[in-house]
């Protein structure tokens, strides 16, 4: 039998602790129900996820959704209980609690939408990585999908915050007062946010112009490194010694830089070795070919050895080699340099660089 507002008012007035006790008990019951729902959800998705590749989606749902489902059930149940035991027109405290729970529901719904969007984008990224045989295409798509993910999450956060603000009484009046002073405020905000907005636009431009991708080998500020992360406002470049060079996105749209792997991952490198004029170039070239045949880092596209300079009795030999990526090229260059130096020093020491001094005979007395 339902109670009228007057009866409920009288009940709360006569025994407020009874209403509070009922609210606490109902909150505990709702928590228990949320635990049970999450437990059933995890059990079902775990069994469906164990069905091989076809259950991969359910396995990801089992990892990502339990927390958000628990809190969604909890806050919705708590709001319903608060409205039942502390109606707005009966207990003013019920209005405050209900309003806080309303904000919590909006926040949790935004969280749920973020989880769903991230799941879909991560799934698309995994599928394209598995089906794309071209590493260049895979890296380009990975960069774009990461940027799309960050943009969508940022938009959802903004919309969620906006929805929460709209629940505030007088929010529209407050917004109108802000628009009234928009002339001065827009100038101040524009000057203050010029750098941030520039980096934001530059980050989007980098992601979708194919000028820079995650995994590219670049030369910035005189340093070689690999692009590790591209965000909305900055780019992280991993240097060869594991340092991270963090640069604003506008750097790559306003400053010239070298991208060694923009259109392909394969790279070509050189190794310079100096020897005497008497060096047997064909013998050194044959030794280089022998080394490359047993070197897994060499991708067998091309190689060569030529004399690029000869000055002051010193011949400069340049060995050119190719590799599948920058890391393998670095290793191949070190091995070639070490091998050629060892070959000349141990097998042909007479061809090492030397200094020649002419001594004039003493004048006759």
mmCIF file of C-alpha atoms in Angstrom:
data_model
loop_
_atom_site.group_PDB
_atom_site.id
_atom_site.type_symbol
_atom_site.label_atom_id
_atom_site.label_comp_id
_atom_site.label_asym_id
_atom_site.label_seq_id
_atom_site.Cartn_x
_atom_site.Cartn_y
_atom_site.Cartn_z
ATOM 1 C CA UNK A 1 0.000 0.000 0.000
ATOM 2 C CA UNK A 2 1.543 3.297 -1.100
ATOM 3 C CA UNK A 3 1.814 6.293 1.207
ATOM 4 C CA UNK A 4 0.705 9.799 0.310
ATOM 5 C CA UNK A 5 3.197 12.677 0.591
ATOM 6 C CA UNK A 6 1.421 13.852 3.737
ATOM 7 C CA UNK A 7 1.692 10.427 5.361
ATOM 8 C CA UNK A 8 5.351 10.170 4.315
ATOM 9 C CA UNK A 9 6.024 13.645 5.736
ATOM 10 C CA UNK A 10 4.448 12.637 9.038
ATOM 11 C CA UNK A 11 6.423 9.383 9.104
ATOM 12 C CA UNK A 12 9.741 11.124 8.508
ATOM 13 C CA UNK A 13 8.925 13.818 11.034
ATOM 14 C CA UNK A 14 7.994 11.295 13.699
ATOM 15 C CA UNK A 15 10.849 8.863 13.032
ATOM 16 C CA UNK A 16 13.631 10.281 10.858
ATOM 17 C CA UNK A 17 15.961 7.489 11.919
ATOM 18 C CA UNK A 18 13.580 4.954 10.430
ATOM 19 C CA UNK A 19 13.850 6.645 7.019
ATOM 20 C CA UNK A 20 17.625 6.837 7.301
ATOM 21 C CA UNK A 21 17.822 3.185 8.330
ATOM 22 C CA UNK A 22 15.667 2.159 5.415
ATOM 23 C CA UNK A 23 17.837 4.228 3.062
ATOM 24 C CA UNK A 24 21.059 2.664 4.374
ATOM 25 C CA UNK A 25 19.607 -0.829 4.118
ATOM 26 C CA UNK A 26 18.405 -0.199 0.577
ATOM 27 C CA UNK A 27 21.835 1.193 -0.358
ATOM 28 C CA UNK A 28 23.468 -1.973 0.973
ATOM 29 C CA UNK A 29 20.993 -4.132 -0.946
ATOM 30 C CA UNK A 30 21.723 -2.136 -4.127
ATOM 31 C CA UNK A 31 25.481 -2.664 -3.640
ATOM 32 C CA UNK A 32 24.902 -6.400 -3.245
ATOM 33 C CA UNK A 33 22.761 -6.421 -6.389
ATOM 34 C CA UNK A 34 25.467 -4.525 -8.280
ATOM 35 C CA UNK A 35 28.072 -7.086 -7.165
ATOM 36 C CA UNK A 36 25.828 -9.929 -8.320
ATOM 37 C CA UNK A 37 25.165 -8.299 -11.706
ATOM 38 C CA UNK A 38 28.883 -7.707 -12.275
ATOM 39 C CA UNK A 39 29.690 -11.267 -11.181
ATOM 40 C CA UNK A 40 27.164 -12.683 -13.662
ATOM 41 C CA UNK A 41 28.478 -10.374 -16.391
ATOM 42 C CA UNK A 42 32.089 -11.468 -15.797
ATOM 43 C CA UNK A 43 31.093 -15.128 -15.697
ATOM 44 C CA UNK A 44 29.201 -14.930 -18.999
ATOM 45 C CA UNK A 45 31.840 -12.889 -20.829
ATOM 46 C CA UNK A 46 34.618 -15.106 -19.492
ATOM 47 C CA UNK A 47 32.973 -18.224 -20.898
ATOM 48 C CA UNK A 48 32.192 -16.536 -24.206
ATOM 49 C CA UNK A 49 35.724 -15.135 -24.372
ATOM 50 C CA UNK A 50 37.212 -18.626 -24.042
ATOM 51 C CA UNK A 51 35.900 -19.596 -27.492
ATOM 52 C CA UNK A 52 39.091 -18.730 -29.334
ATOM 53 C CA UNK A 53 39.471 -15.763 -31.689
ATOM 54 C CA UNK A 54 35.712 -15.387 -32.070
ATOM 55 C CA UNK A 55 35.426 -14.619 -28.363
ATOM 56 C CA UNK A 56 38.105 -11.918 -28.298
ATOM 57 C CA UNK A 57 35.477 -9.167 -28.040
ATOM 58 C CA UNK A 58 33.904 -10.781 -24.965
ATOM 59 C CA UNK A 59 37.345 -11.204 -23.400
ATOM 60 C CA UNK A 60 37.969 -7.472 -23.795
ATOM 61 C CA UNK A 61 34.519 -6.698 -22.384
ATOM 62 C CA UNK A 62 35.365 -8.850 -19.382
ATOM 63 C CA UNK A 63 38.397 -6.630 -18.718
ATOM 64 C CA UNK A 64 36.933 -3.194 -19.438
ATOM 65 C CA UNK A 65 33.260 -3.151 -18.394
ATOM 66 C CA UNK A 66 32.859 -4.611 -14.854
ATOM 67 C CA UNK A 67 33.764 -1.427 -12.953
ATOM 68 C CA UNK A 68 31.641 0.926 -15.014
ATOM 69 C CA UNK A 69 28.668 -1.473 -14.893
ATOM 70 C CA UNK A 70 29.000 -1.769 -11.115
ATOM 71 C CA UNK A 71 28.955 1.984 -10.560
ATOM 72 C CA UNK A 72 26.160 2.549 -13.097
ATOM 73 C CA UNK A 73 23.896 0.081 -11.304
ATOM 74 C CA UNK A 74 24.887 1.473 -7.912
ATOM 75 C CA UNK A 75 24.253 5.168 -8.595
ATOM 76 C CA UNK A 76 20.976 4.553 -10.438
ATOM 77 C CA UNK A 77 19.765 2.338 -7.602
ATOM 78 C CA UNK A 78 20.844 4.850 -4.965
ATOM 79 C CA UNK A 79 19.025 7.657 -6.734
ATOM 80 C CA UNK A 80 15.840 5.598 -6.931
ATOM 81 C CA UNK A 81 16.112 4.787 -3.221
ATOM 82 C CA UNK A 82 16.740 8.423 -2.309
ATOM 83 C CA UNK A 83 13.694 9.583 -4.255
ATOM 84 C CA UNK A 84 11.615 6.885 -2.567
ATOM 85 C CA UNK A 85 12.650 7.640 1.018
ATOM 86 C CA UNK A 86 13.396 11.394 0.789
ATOM 87 C CA UNK A 87 11.130 12.992 -1.844
ATOM 88 C CA UNK A 88 11.941 16.579 -2.831
ATOM 89 C CA UNK A 89 8.734 18.012 -1.355
ATOM 90 C CA UNK A 90 9.154 16.072 1.890
ATOM 91 C CA UNK A 91 12.812 16.223 2.890
ATOM 92 C CA UNK A 92 15.098 19.005 1.593
ATOM 93 C CA UNK A 93 18.109 16.770 2.255
ATOM 94 C CA UNK A 94 16.728 14.324 -0.279
ATOM 95 C CA UNK A 95 16.964 16.982 -2.992
ATOM 96 C CA UNK A 96 20.659 17.565 -2.291
ATOM 97 C CA UNK A 97 21.484 13.846 -2.241
ATOM 98 C CA UNK A 98 19.439 13.231 -5.379
ATOM 99 C CA UNK A 99 21.195 16.087 -7.193
ATOM 100 C CA UNK A 100 24.627 14.702 -6.346
ATOM 101 C CA UNK A 101 23.549 11.273 -7.569
ATOM 102 C CA UNK A 102 22.229 12.856 -10.773
ATOM 103 C CA UNK A 103 25.686 14.293 -11.432
ATOM 104 C CA UNK A 104 27.189 10.889 -10.653
ATOM 105 C CA UNK A 105 24.845 9.192 -13.137
ATOM 106 C CA UNK A 106 25.845 11.653 -15.880
ATOM 107 C CA UNK A 107 29.528 11.080 -15.107
ATOM 108 C CA UNK A 108 29.185 7.294 -15.139
ATOM 109 C CA UNK A 109 27.238 7.376 -18.413
ATOM 110 C CA UNK A 110 30.033 9.468 -19.935
ATOM 111 C CA UNK A 111 32.526 6.929 -18.579
ATOM 112 C CA UNK A 112 30.524 4.088 -20.135
ATOM 113 C CA UNK A 113 30.438 5.830 -23.523
ATOM 114 C CA UNK A 114 34.215 6.355 -23.327
ATOM 115 C CA UNK A 115 34.783 2.676 -22.567
ATOM 116 C CA UNK A 116 32.599 1.619 -25.508
ATOM 117 C CA UNK A 117 34.326 4.018 -27.916
ATOM 118 C CA UNK A 118 37.815 2.975 -26.770
ATOM 119 C CA UNK A 119 36.846 -0.695 -27.131
ATOM 120 C CA UNK A 120 35.654 -0.150 -30.713
ATOM 121 C CA UNK A 121 38.732 1.868 -31.718
ATOM 122 C CA UNK A 122 41.172 -0.552 -30.087
ATOM 123 C CA UNK A 123 39.389 -3.420 -31.815
ATOM 124 C CA UNK A 124 39.709 -1.663 -35.168
ATOM 125 C CA UNK A 125 43.405 -1.075 -34.490
ATOM 126 C CA UNK A 126 43.991 -4.741 -33.676
ATOM 127 C CA UNK A 127 42.132 -5.862 -36.794
ATOM 128 C CA UNK A 128 44.079 -3.569 -39.102
ATOM 129 C CA UNK A 129 47.381 -4.619 -37.484
ATOM 130 C CA UNK A 130 46.511 -8.279 -38.061
ATOM 131 C CA UNK A 131 45.360 -7.847 -41.656
ATOM 132 C CA UNK A 132 47.855 -5.256 -42.904
ATOM 133 C CA UNK A 133 51.016 -6.820 -44.233
ATOM 134 C CA UNK A 134 52.581 -3.440 -44.952
ATOM 135 C CA UNK A 135 54.330 -2.093 -41.875
ATOM 136 C CA UNK A 136 54.246 1.454 -43.274
ATOM 137 C CA UNK A 137 50.447 1.353 -43.690
ATOM 138 C CA UNK A 138 50.005 -0.219 -40.263
ATOM 139 C CA UNK A 139 51.970 2.548 -38.556
ATOM 140 C CA UNK A 140 50.051 5.252 -40.415
ATOM 141 C CA UNK A 141 46.696 3.778 -39.394
ATOM 142 C CA UNK A 142 47.871 3.292 -35.813
ATOM 143 C CA UNK A 143 48.814 6.964 -35.581
ATOM 144 C CA UNK A 144 45.478 8.107 -36.974
ATOM 145 C CA UNK A 145 43.432 5.759 -34.775
ATOM 146 C CA UNK A 146 45.261 6.946 -31.660
ATOM 147 C CA UNK A 147 44.557 10.542 -32.558
ATOM 148 C CA UNK A 148 40.885 9.767 -33.279
ATOM 149 C CA UNK A 149 40.643 8.007 -29.922
ATOM 150 C CA UNK A 150 42.039 10.992 -28.038
ATOM 151 C CA UNK A 151 39.776 13.411 -29.902
ATOM 152 C CA UNK A 152 36.620 11.412 -29.253
ATOM 153 C CA UNK A 153 37.459 10.898 -25.574
ATOM 154 C CA UNK A 154 38.123 14.637 -25.207
ATOM 155 C CA UNK A 155 34.792 15.436 -26.879
ATOM 156 C CA UNK A 156 32.930 12.995 -24.608
ATOM 157 C CA UNK A 157 34.541 14.531 -21.517
ATOM 158 C CA UNK A 158 33.548 18.025 -22.636
ATOM 159 C CA UNK A 159 29.984 16.950 -23.416
ATOM 160 C CA UNK A 160 29.705 15.161 -20.073
ATOM 161 C CA UNK A 161 30.905 18.251 -18.223
ATOM 162 C CA UNK A 162 28.466 20.373 -20.228
ATOM 163 C CA UNK A 163 25.592 18.032 -19.352
ATOM 164 C CA UNK A 164 26.500 18.279 -15.673
ATOM 165 C CA UNK A 165 26.612 22.076 -15.860
ATOM 166 C CA UNK A 166 23.187 22.204 -17.489
ATOM 167 C CA UNK A 167 21.679 20.640 -14.376
ATOM 168 C CA UNK A 168 22.639 23.721 -12.367
ATOM 169 C CA UNK A 169 19.799 26.179 -11.848
ATOM 170 C CA UNK A 170 20.616 29.474 -13.486
ATOM 171 C CA UNK A 171 23.308 28.008 -15.727
ATOM 172 C CA UNK A 172 21.755 29.671 -18.746
ATOM 173 C CA UNK A 173 21.738 33.031 -16.993
ATOM 174 C CA UNK A 174 25.372 32.537 -16.091
ATOM 175 C CA UNK A 175 26.136 31.688 -19.700
ATOM 176 C CA UNK A 176 24.335 34.802 -20.884
ATOM 177 C CA UNK A 177 26.434 36.950 -18.558
ATOM 178 C CA UNK A 178 29.551 35.381 -19.988
ATOM 179 C CA UNK A 179 28.461 36.151 -23.543
ATOM 180 C CA UNK A 180 27.819 39.759 -22.506
ATOM 181 C CA UNK A 181 31.527 40.172 -21.760
ATOM 182 C CA UNK A 182 32.652 38.001 -24.679
ATOM 183 C CA UNK A 183 34.345 40.915 -26.454
ATOM 184 C CA UNK A 184 37.104 41.344 -23.879
ATOM 185 C CA UNK A 185 37.108 37.712 -22.781
ATOM 186 C CA UNK A 186 37.659 36.429 -26.329
ATOM 187 C CA UNK A 187 40.734 38.625 -26.746
ATOM 188 C CA UNK A 188 42.219 37.520 -23.423
ATOM 189 C CA UNK A 189 41.404 33.847 -24.038
ATOM 190 C CA UNK A 190 42.757 34.030 -27.574
ATOM 191 C CA UNK A 191 46.092 35.414 -26.402
ATOM 192 C CA UNK A 192 46.317 32.967 -23.517
ATOM 193 C CA UNK A 193 45.351 29.891 -25.534
ATOM 194 C CA UNK A 194 47.175 30.731 -28.742
ATOM 195 C CA UNK A 195 50.011 28.285 -28.078
ATOM 196 C CA UNK A 196 47.697 25.506 -26.841
ATOM 197 C CA UNK A 197 45.297 25.803 -29.769
ATOM 198 C CA UNK A 198 48.214 25.956 -32.189
ATOM 199 C CA UNK A 199 49.631 22.723 -30.790
ATOM 200 C CA UNK A 200 46.185 21.113 -30.897
ATOM 201 C CA UNK A 201 45.698 21.965 -34.569
ATOM 202 C CA UNK A 202 49.287 20.951 -35.354
ATOM 203 C CA UNK A 203 48.764 17.578 -33.650
ATOM 204 C CA UNK A 204 45.680 16.861 -35.746
ATOM 205 C CA UNK A 205 47.520 17.978 -38.873
ATOM 206 C CA UNK A 206 50.443 15.641 -38.158
ATOM 207 C CA UNK A 207 48.161 12.660 -37.584
ATOM 208 C CA UNK A 208 46.192 13.018 -40.796
ATOM 209 C CA UNK A 209 48.722 14.573 -43.193
ATOM 210 C CA UNK A 210 50.951 11.469 -43.128
ATOM 211 C CA UNK A 211 53.950 13.728 -42.446
ATOM 212 C CA UNK A 212 54.785 11.947 -39.186
ATOM 213 C CA UNK A 213 53.789 8.564 -37.791
ATOM 214 C CA UNK A 214 54.414 6.532 -34.677
ATOM 215 C CA UNK A 215 57.556 4.489 -35.323
ATOM 216 C CA UNK A 216 59.134 6.920 -37.808
ATOM 217 C CA UNK A 217 62.878 7.508 -37.557
ATOM 218 C CA UNK A 218 63.488 11.248 -37.399
ATOM 219 C CA UNK A 219 66.349 13.675 -36.892
ATOM 220 C CA UNK A 220 65.407 16.614 -34.653
ATOM 221 C CA UNK A 221 67.684 19.099 -32.922
ATOM 222 C CA UNK A 222 70.679 17.167 -34.195
ATOM 223 C CA UNK A 223 69.478 13.929 -32.556
ATOM 224 C CA UNK A 224 68.280 10.701 -34.140
ATOM 225 C CA UNK A 225 65.323 8.931 -32.621
ATOM 226 C CA UNK A 226 62.062 7.068 -33.109
ATOM 227 C CA UNK A 227 58.642 8.681 -32.750
ATOM 228 C CA UNK A 228 57.147 6.982 -29.716
ATOM 229 C CA UNK A 229 53.913 8.912 -29.233
ATOM 230 C CA UNK A 230 51.906 11.624 -30.970
ATOM 231 C CA UNK A 231 49.367 13.396 -28.775
ATOM 232 C CA UNK A 232 47.073 16.337 -29.376
ATOM 233 C CA UNK A 233 49.688 18.834 -28.194
ATOM 234 C CA UNK A 234 53.146 17.234 -28.198
ATOM 235 C CA UNK A 235 55.303 14.529 -29.792
ATOM 236 C CA UNK A 236 57.605 12.159 -27.883
ATOM 237 C CA UNK A 237 60.781 11.053 -29.682
ATOM 238 C CA UNK A 238 62.782 8.199 -28.155
ATOM 239 C CA UNK A 239 66.517 8.858 -28.572
ATOM 240 C CA UNK A 240 68.885 5.936 -29.135
ATOM 241 C CA UNK A 241 70.109 6.118 -25.507
ATOM 242 C CA UNK A 242 66.494 5.724 -24.244
ATOM 243 C CA UNK A 243 66.004 9.395 -23.429
ATOM 244 C CA UNK A 244 62.676 10.934 -24.436
ATOM 245 C CA UNK A 245 62.780 14.160 -26.424
ATOM 246 C CA UNK A 246 59.397 15.887 -25.921
ATOM 247 C CA UNK A 247 58.598 18.517 -28.536
ATOM 248 C CA UNK A 248 55.448 20.604 -29.095
ATOM 249 C CA UNK A 249 53.420 19.613 -32.131
ATOM 250 C CA UNK A 250 54.041 23.010 -33.696
ATOM 251 C CA UNK A 251 57.748 22.168 -33.908
ATOM 252 C CA UNK A 252 57.034 19.661 -36.680
ATOM 253 C CA UNK A 253 54.858 22.103 -38.615
ATOM 254 C CA UNK A 254 57.141 25.137 -38.371
ATOM 255 C CA UNK A 255 60.686 23.723 -38.173
ATOM 256 C CA UNK A 256 62.440 21.642 -40.858
ATOM 257 C CA UNK A 257 63.254 18.099 -39.715
ATOM 258 C CA UNK A 258 64.397 14.880 -41.377
ATOM 259 C CA UNK A 259 62.047 11.889 -41.547
ATOM 260 C CA UNK A 260 64.026 8.872 -42.663
ATOM 261 C CA UNK A 261 61.002 6.572 -42.930
ATOM 262 C CA UNK A 262 58.154 8.740 -44.172
ATOM 263 C CA UNK A 263 57.257 6.628 -47.216
ATOM 264 C CA UNK A 264 59.069 3.413 -46.363
ATOM 265 C CA UNK A 265 60.695 1.731 -43.399
ATOM 266 C CA UNK A 266 63.775 0.559 -45.325
ATOM 267 C CA UNK A 267 66.834 2.760 -44.886
ATOM 268 C CA UNK A 268 70.324 3.049 -46.337
ATOM 269 C CA UNK A 269 73.415 3.831 -44.314
ATOM 270 C CA UNK A 270 77.117 4.382 -44.870
ATOM 271 C CA UNK A 271 80.329 3.432 -43.077
ATOM 272 C CA UNK A 272 83.592 5.301 -43.655
ATOM 273 C CA UNK A 273 87.003 3.692 -43.194
ATOM 274 C CA UNK A 274 90.393 5.250 -43.913
ATOM 275 C CA UNK A 275 93.390 3.355 -45.319
ATOM 276 C CA UNK A 276 96.676 3.976 -47.071
ATOM 277 C CA UNK A 277 96.949 4.639 -50.801
ATOM 278 C CA UNK A 278 98.245 1.085 -51.176
ATOM 279 C CA UNK A 279 94.947 -0.410 -50.030
ATOM 280 C CA UNK A 280 93.620 -3.257 -52.169
ATOM 281 C CA UNK A 281 90.073 -1.990 -52.749
ATOM 282 C CA UNK A 282 88.796 -5.173 -54.494
ATOM 283 C CA UNK A 283 90.017 -7.263 -51.524
ATOM 284 C CA UNK A 284 88.216 -4.982 -49.030
ATOM 285 C CA UNK A 285 85.106 -5.065 -51.223
ATOM 286 C CA UNK A 286 85.170 -8.871 -51.266
ATOM 287 C CA UNK A 287 85.515 -8.922 -47.480
ATOM 288 C CA UNK A 288 82.500 -6.612 -47.159
ATOM 289 C CA UNK A 289 80.434 -8.926 -49.368
ATOM 290 C CA UNK A 290 81.478 -11.914 -47.257
ATOM 291 C CA UNK A 291 80.458 -10.152 -44.043
ATOM 292 C CA UNK A 292 77.085 -9.066 -45.400
ATOM 293 C CA UNK A 293 76.214 -12.579 -46.589
ATOM 294 C CA UNK A 294 76.296 -13.766 -42.976
ATOM 295 C CA UNK A 295 74.684 -10.691 -41.446
ATOM 296 C CA UNK A 296 70.949 -11.006 -40.618
ATOM 297 C CA UNK A 297 70.565 -7.231 -40.269
ATOM 298 C CA UNK A 298 71.294 -6.673 -43.971
ATOM 299 C CA UNK A 299 68.067 -6.881 -46.000
ATOM 300 C CA UNK A 300 69.917 -7.829 -49.230
ATOM 301 C CA UNK A 301 68.596 -4.925 -51.251
ATOM 302 C CA UNK A 302 71.900 -3.289 -52.114
ATOM 303 C CA UNK A 303 75.449 -2.725 -50.969
ATOM 304 C CA UNK A 304 78.652 -1.227 -52.284
ATOM 305 C CA UNK A 305 82.150 0.016 -51.494
ATOM 306 C CA UNK A 306 83.861 2.900 -53.266
ATOM 307 C CA UNK A 307 86.729 5.311 -52.669
ATOM 308 C CA UNK A 308 85.136 8.714 -52.007
ATOM 309 C CA UNK A 309 88.235 10.741 -51.212
ATOM 310 C CA UNK A 310 92.044 10.552 -51.358
ATOM 311 C CA UNK A 311 93.930 13.352 -49.666
ATOM 312 C CA UNK A 312 97.326 13.516 -47.957
ATOM 313 C CA UNK A 313 98.122 9.868 -48.526
ATOM 314 C CA UNK A 314 94.861 8.684 -46.963
ATOM 315 C CA UNK A 315 92.142 6.949 -48.987
ATOM 316 C CA UNK A 316 88.596 7.193 -47.668
ATOM 317 C CA UNK A 317 86.494 4.072 -48.291
ATOM 318 C CA UNK A 318 82.720 4.339 -48.105
ATOM 319 C CA UNK A 319 80.657 1.192 -47.576
ATOM 320 C CA UNK A 320 76.908 1.555 -48.242
ATOM 321 C CA UNK A 321 74.438 -0.975 -46.820
ATOM 322 C CA UNK A 322 70.674 -1.280 -46.500
ATOM 323 C CA UNK A 323 68.433 -2.557 -43.712
ATOM 324 C CA UNK A 324 64.755 -3.059 -42.984
ATOM 325 C CA UNK A 325 64.631 -0.304 -40.335
ATOM 326 C CA UNK A 326 66.816 2.142 -38.467
ATOM 327 C CA UNK A 327 67.572 -0.156 -35.529
ATOM 328 C CA UNK A 328 68.858 -2.934 -37.757
ATOM 329 C CA UNK A 329 70.815 -0.426 -39.831
ATOM 330 C CA UNK A 330 72.607 0.876 -36.744
ATOM 331 C CA UNK A 331 73.609 -2.662 -35.750
ATOM 332 C CA UNK A 332 74.738 -3.455 -39.312
ATOM 333 C CA UNK A 333 76.829 -0.280 -39.500
ATOM 334 C CA UNK A 334 78.629 -1.122 -36.263
ATOM 335 C CA UNK A 335 79.348 -4.673 -37.435
ATOM 336 C CA UNK A 336 80.630 -3.519 -40.838
ATOM 337 C CA UNK A 337 82.844 -0.844 -39.297
ATOM 338 C CA UNK A 338 84.290 -3.318 -36.808
ATOM 339 C CA UNK A 339 84.784 -5.996 -39.456
ATOM 340 C CA UNK A 340 86.536 -3.758 -41.989
ATOM 341 C CA UNK A 341 88.883 -2.275 -39.395
ATOM 342 C CA UNK A 342 89.733 -5.763 -38.127
ATOM 343 C CA UNK A 343 90.290 -7.045 -41.676
ATOM 344 C CA UNK A 344 92.697 -4.266 -42.631
ATOM 345 C CA UNK A 345 94.529 -4.257 -39.285
ATOM 346 C CA UNK A 346 94.985 -8.023 -39.000
ATOM 347 C CA UNK A 347 95.092 -9.283 -42.589
ATOM 348 C CA UNK A 348 96.582 -6.287 -44.393
ATOM 349 C CA UNK A 349 98.438 -4.163 -41.807
ATOM 350 C CA UNK A 350 100.628 -2.661 -44.526
ATOM 351 C CA UNK A 351 97.540 -0.851 -45.822
ATOM 352 C CA UNK A 352 96.847 1.054 -42.605
ATOM 353 C CA UNK A 353 97.104 4.809 -42.805
ATOM 354 C CA UNK A 354 100.647 6.056 -42.424
ATOM 355 C CA UNK A 355 102.541 9.288 -42.405
ATOM 356 C CA UNK A 356 105.329 9.713 -44.927
ATOM 357 C CA UNK A 357 108.330 11.904 -44.132
ATOM 358 C CA UNK A 358 111.023 12.764 -46.633
ATOM 359 C CA UNK A 359 114.489 13.327 -45.087
ATOM 360 C CA UNK A 360 116.954 15.254 -47.179
ATOM 361 C CA UNK A 361 120.542 13.920 -47.164
ATOM 362 C CA UNK A 362 123.009 16.008 -45.190
ATOM 363 C CA UNK A 363 124.825 18.599 -47.250
ATOM 364 C CA UNK A 364 128.405 17.748 -48.233
ATOM 365 C CA UNK A 365 131.072 19.628 -46.280
#
